[in-house]
Amino acid sequence: MTPILELRDVHTFIGQYHILQGVSFAAPHGAITALLGRNGAGKTTTLKTIMGLTPPRAGEVRFEGRRIDGKRPFEIAALGIGFVPEHRAIFRDLTVEENLKIAERKKGDYARKQDMIFTLFPDLMRLIHLRGTNLSGGQQQMLAIARALVADNRLLLIDEPSEGLAPVVIEGLIGAIRQLAADSTVILVEQNFLVASQLAEHYVIIEEGRSVKSGRMPDLVNDKAAIHRYLGAA
Amino acid sequence: MEQIPALMRKNLVLLLTLAVMLAVFVAAASGMSQQDFVITLLRGLAVGALTFLVASGFSLIFGLLDVLNLAHGTLFMIGAYIGWTVYVRPDTFVDVLTPLTLIISGFTLRDVWILLARRVPPAGARSADLAAAWGRVAPWVAIVPGALIGFGVMRGYPIAFWSLENYAESPVTFSFLAGQGQRVIPAPATFGDASPLIAFAGLMLASMLTAFGITLLGRSDAHTTQVQVTWRSFVPFIGLVIGGLAVFAVNDPLTAWLFALDTNWLFLIAALVAVLSGMGLGALMEMTLIRPLYVRPIYQLMLTLGLSAIGIEMVRAIWGRPEFTMPKPALFAGSGEGCPAESLWLALQHGCSTMIFQGGRIRVYNEIIVPLVGLVVLIAVWLLLKRTRLGMVIRAGVQDREMVEALGINVRRVFTMVFALGVGLAALGGVLAAPSIGLSNTMGESFLLNALIALAIGGLTSYPGAAIGSLLVGMLQQFIIKYGQIGIVIPFTEVVFKPSPPLVPASTILLMVIILLILPNGLLGRKE
């Protein structure tokens, strides 16, 4: 079975800087794959490269077997990829409802997904008329994920969902992400290894812009030496 | 309700500023006779409305695209001249339609050109160097002959306004005659010896060659987009060509009909054409000139500044340097029986140019209609921003363009639409201003300056801020002008101060400085 997403020797530059210097991995269908690595290793850039926000200069990105590198971000998104960026990027001047509605790709997407979204994030329901600027960090994160669920996305790219959130809030998020992974594939960037190890079935370690190790998460959890070497945590 | 005290505490500085401004305003106005006050207030509203039309478009464009469009004032002026042409010289307008549609037609076949461009250089090119060189030369091989053919044909194309002998004085003369109610239909221009068919074919060929060349220039882009050529790709092209030829076929009757048309309707048509041309011009400008420069903001600034100068010179070349007036539509131009009217209703019934309001005599068009249109546009654009999907995308894009794009929305197309909308608003401002302040090559500059000051006062990317800022600027200017005539008694003294005319622009800048010292982001601007 072809992997839902595949990167082959991807190189990305931001200005003069050679950020990704050969990232290759394949994300299998219907599972959560975690991108791990130290700060500044290139995890966020990898997600942005997949979305076409920082287009790769060399290498291939394939989504469901079709090449998507070189396409514009809106074309990539329209193929069925949802993006939950670092720092959430909630639209401050839009209400929660508008933040969701803007993600519609077909008329009526929001109406159709409403129930699913509010079952997953019941808190959002009572915030529906609040403006984005008035939400707490956890609420913003829920909204950012919910926004990626409005359109029919088969792949979700989620960047640092637990960043800056209280442990209780993280608990809830983990549950939500696990639930939504039942229907779609997720690629997750996560600093917090504990969170990542609870969620993901597969992992890819990125170091200094290269993918250096990948495999199944349970194997990594048991490999203390690798964790120490690549992630600097026990 | 419990939110109100919190809101007040949050915006204390803003509320205090507004209160002080209101107090100064009341103190200044209390020395005026009621009649003067009302007239000045209405004039302030009118200038504010025109300023707002420039400022709102400018701020929409700046907010979403980060482009400071310094050509906005020039586009305001071009809107006025286009409106005038349709209104006073419909013959020229009709004459221009056919060549214009034919020139545009070739550009609508973009998909075809992209497909063809992929075959250049030919697959059999002997070496990579040769192919690269050919790739660099090929666009110009198409563009240069295209432009030459177009230029040659247009020179021979009969447009009523074309001949150099009569245009130097004719705008002024024609405006004068039209103002007197004499609408003389100029002799229809006729093709000389050359057959019109040759001219049409030439224009279409020129258009196609140029469009193909431009597609070749932007080829790197053309490689990634997928295009399919079906019969649908030809629909706009065929539509434009048929439309253009149809207009040519009915040229004379259409001209006669427009000349015979009631000036009220003609004015509406003129405004509509001005707005549509403004939008077209804006879209064209964004797609061809601004788009390649999003990564280089300084170049953009230089580009728009240069375009503004080019625009002014082009208007001078076409319509000449002298200032002229645009007669008001009949509904607001009469002075006969029952004028000046006692109420707006009566004024409209009798078609009066003036009416009595609060003991003063005011001009219906300048002081009632212009502010009303400003208000309507204010509400319409506000509804567009708040109630439509496009508005939602614009508001979101002002904050984070990348995220909007990552949601699957083609932000580039939204950019083009917003640019077109902004320029269309400016053109509407121009055509609206023309009957009240007349046309001159430089009429846009003062409005651009006013708009910039208004935006600095109101907050650069805030839409209500643009409205409030424009209103303040308009009011302040008109009150200073009025005090220049009647003088103001300086409090606690006997001295009567008469502001001199240079104080009018200076006063708005002073207001801006004071407000920016208190609120660095303007009245409603967001803290960066």
PDB file of C-alpha atoms in Angstrom, chain A residues 48 51 53 70-75 77-78 81 83 85 88-94 98 101-105 131 133 147, chain B residues 10 221 224-226 385-386 389 392-393 395-413 526:
ATOM      1  CA  LYS A  48       5.766  24.016   5.970  1.00  0.00           C
ATOM      2  CA  MET A  51       2.249  22.579   2.711  1.00  0.00           C
ATOM      3  CA  LEU A  53       4.666  27.485   2.398  1.00  0.00           C
ATOM      4  CA  GLY A  70       5.987  23.002  -6.625  1.00  0.00           C
ATOM      5  CA  LYS A  71       2.262  23.424  -6.195  1.00  0.00           C
ATOM      6  CA  ARG A  72       0.964  26.516  -4.442  1.00  0.00           C
ATOM      7  CA  PRO A  73      -0.168  26.108  -0.806  1.00  0.00           C
ATOM      8  CA  PHE A  74      -3.857  26.558  -1.570  1.00  0.00           C
ATOM      9  CA  GLU A  75      -3.678  23.841  -4.224  1.00  0.00           C
ATOM     10  CA  ALA A  77      -4.519  22.200   0.899  1.00  0.00           C
ATOM     11  CA  ALA A  78      -7.319  21.585  -1.562  1.00  0.00           C
ATOM     12  CA  ILE A  81      -4.329  18.334   3.752  1.00  0.00           C
ATOM     13  CA  PHE A  83      -2.565  22.401   8.626  1.00  0.00           C
ATOM     14  CA  PRO A  85       0.560  25.658  12.520  1.00  0.00           C
ATOM     15  CA  ARG A  88      -2.098  28.220  16.212  1.00  0.00           C
ATOM     16  CA  ALA A  89      -2.555  31.225  13.891  1.00  0.00           C
ATOM     17  CA  ILE A  90      -6.131  31.823  14.932  1.00  0.00           C
ATOM     18  CA  PHE A  91      -7.660  34.804  13.141  1.00  0.00           C
ATOM     19  CA  ARG A  92      -8.027  37.316  15.948  1.00  0.00           C
ATOM     20  CA  ASP A  93     -10.616  39.540  14.294  1.00  0.00           C
ATOM     21  CA  LEU A  94     -12.892  36.666  13.354  1.00  0.00           C
ATOM     22  CA  GLU A  98     -15.999  32.535  11.341  1.00  0.00           C
ATOM     23  CA  LYS A 101     -16.384  28.796   8.374  1.00  0.00           C
ATOM     24  CA  ILE A 102     -13.403  30.270   6.580  1.00  0.00           C
ATOM     25  CA  ALA A 103     -11.948  26.776   6.344  1.00  0.00           C
ATOM     26  CA  GLU A 104     -14.848  25.580   4.193  1.00  0.00           C
ATOM     27  CA  ARG A 105     -13.749  24.352   0.818  1.00  0.00           C
ATOM     28  CA  ARG A 131     -13.610  36.735  18.761  1.00  0.00           C
ATOM     29  CA  THR A 133      -8.450  37.453  20.292  1.00  0.00           C
ATOM     30  CA  ARG A 147     -10.459  24.466  11.807  1.00  0.00           C
TER      31      ARG A 147
ATOM     32  CA  LYS B  10      -9.569  49.873  28.166  1.00  0.00           C
ATOM     33  CA  ASP B 221       4.892  29.847 -13.410  1.00  0.00           C
ATOM     34  CA  THR B 224       3.424  24.023 -12.732  1.00  0.00           C
ATOM     35  CA  THR B 225      -0.184  25.023 -13.315  1.00  0.00           C
ATOM     36  CA  GLN B 226      -2.298  22.450 -15.017  1.00  0.00           C
ATOM     37  CA  LEU B 385     -16.361  42.913   5.056  1.00  0.00           C
ATOM     38  CA  LYS B 386     -18.619  41.604   7.791  1.00  0.00           C
ATOM     39  CA  ARG B 389     -17.069  35.137   2.627  1.00  0.00           C
ATOM     40  CA  MET B 392     -14.093  37.164   5.998  1.00  0.00           C
ATOM     41  CA  VAL B 393     -11.100  36.137   3.911  1.00  0.00           C
ATOM     42  CA  ARG B 395     -10.180  40.257   7.449  1.00  0.00           C
ATOM     43  CA  ALA B 396      -8.325  37.006   8.058  1.00  0.00           C
ATOM     44  CA  GLY B 397      -5.743  37.769   5.386  1.00  0.00           C
ATOM     45  CA  VAL B 398      -4.938  41.146   6.911  1.00  0.00           C
ATOM     46  CA  GLN B 399      -3.641  39.225   9.908  1.00  0.00           C
ATOM     47  CA  ASP B 400      -2.096  36.088   8.411  1.00  0.00           C
ATOM     48  CA  ARG B 401      -1.950  35.526   4.680  1.00  0.00           C
ATOM     49  CA  GLU B 402      -0.024  32.262   4.898  1.00  0.00           C
ATOM     50  CA  MET B 403      -2.626  30.627   7.088  1.00  0.00           C
ATOM     51  CA  VAL B 404      -5.444  31.699   4.777  1.00  0.00           C
ATOM     52  CA  GLU B 405      -3.587  30.165   1.864  1.00  0.00           C
ATOM     53  CA  ALA B 406      -2.932  26.989   3.873  1.00  0.00           C
ATOM     54  CA  LEU B 407      -6.691  26.615   4.301  1.00  0.00           C
ATOM     55  CA  GLY B 408      -7.014  26.147   0.563  1.00  0.00           C
ATOM     56  CA  ILE B 409      -7.929  29.699  -0.420  1.00  0.00           C
ATOM     57  CA  ASN B 410      -6.276  31.259  -3.443  1.00  0.00           C
ATOM     58  CA  VAL B 411      -5.045  34.398  -1.724  1.00  0.00           C
ATOM     59  CA  ARG B 412      -3.511  35.779  -4.897  1.00  0.00           C
ATOM     60  CA  ARG B 413      -6.931  35.977  -6.495  1.00  0.00           C
ATOM     61  CA  ARG B 526      -4.215  48.027  16.494  1.00  0.00           C
TER      62      ARG B 526
END
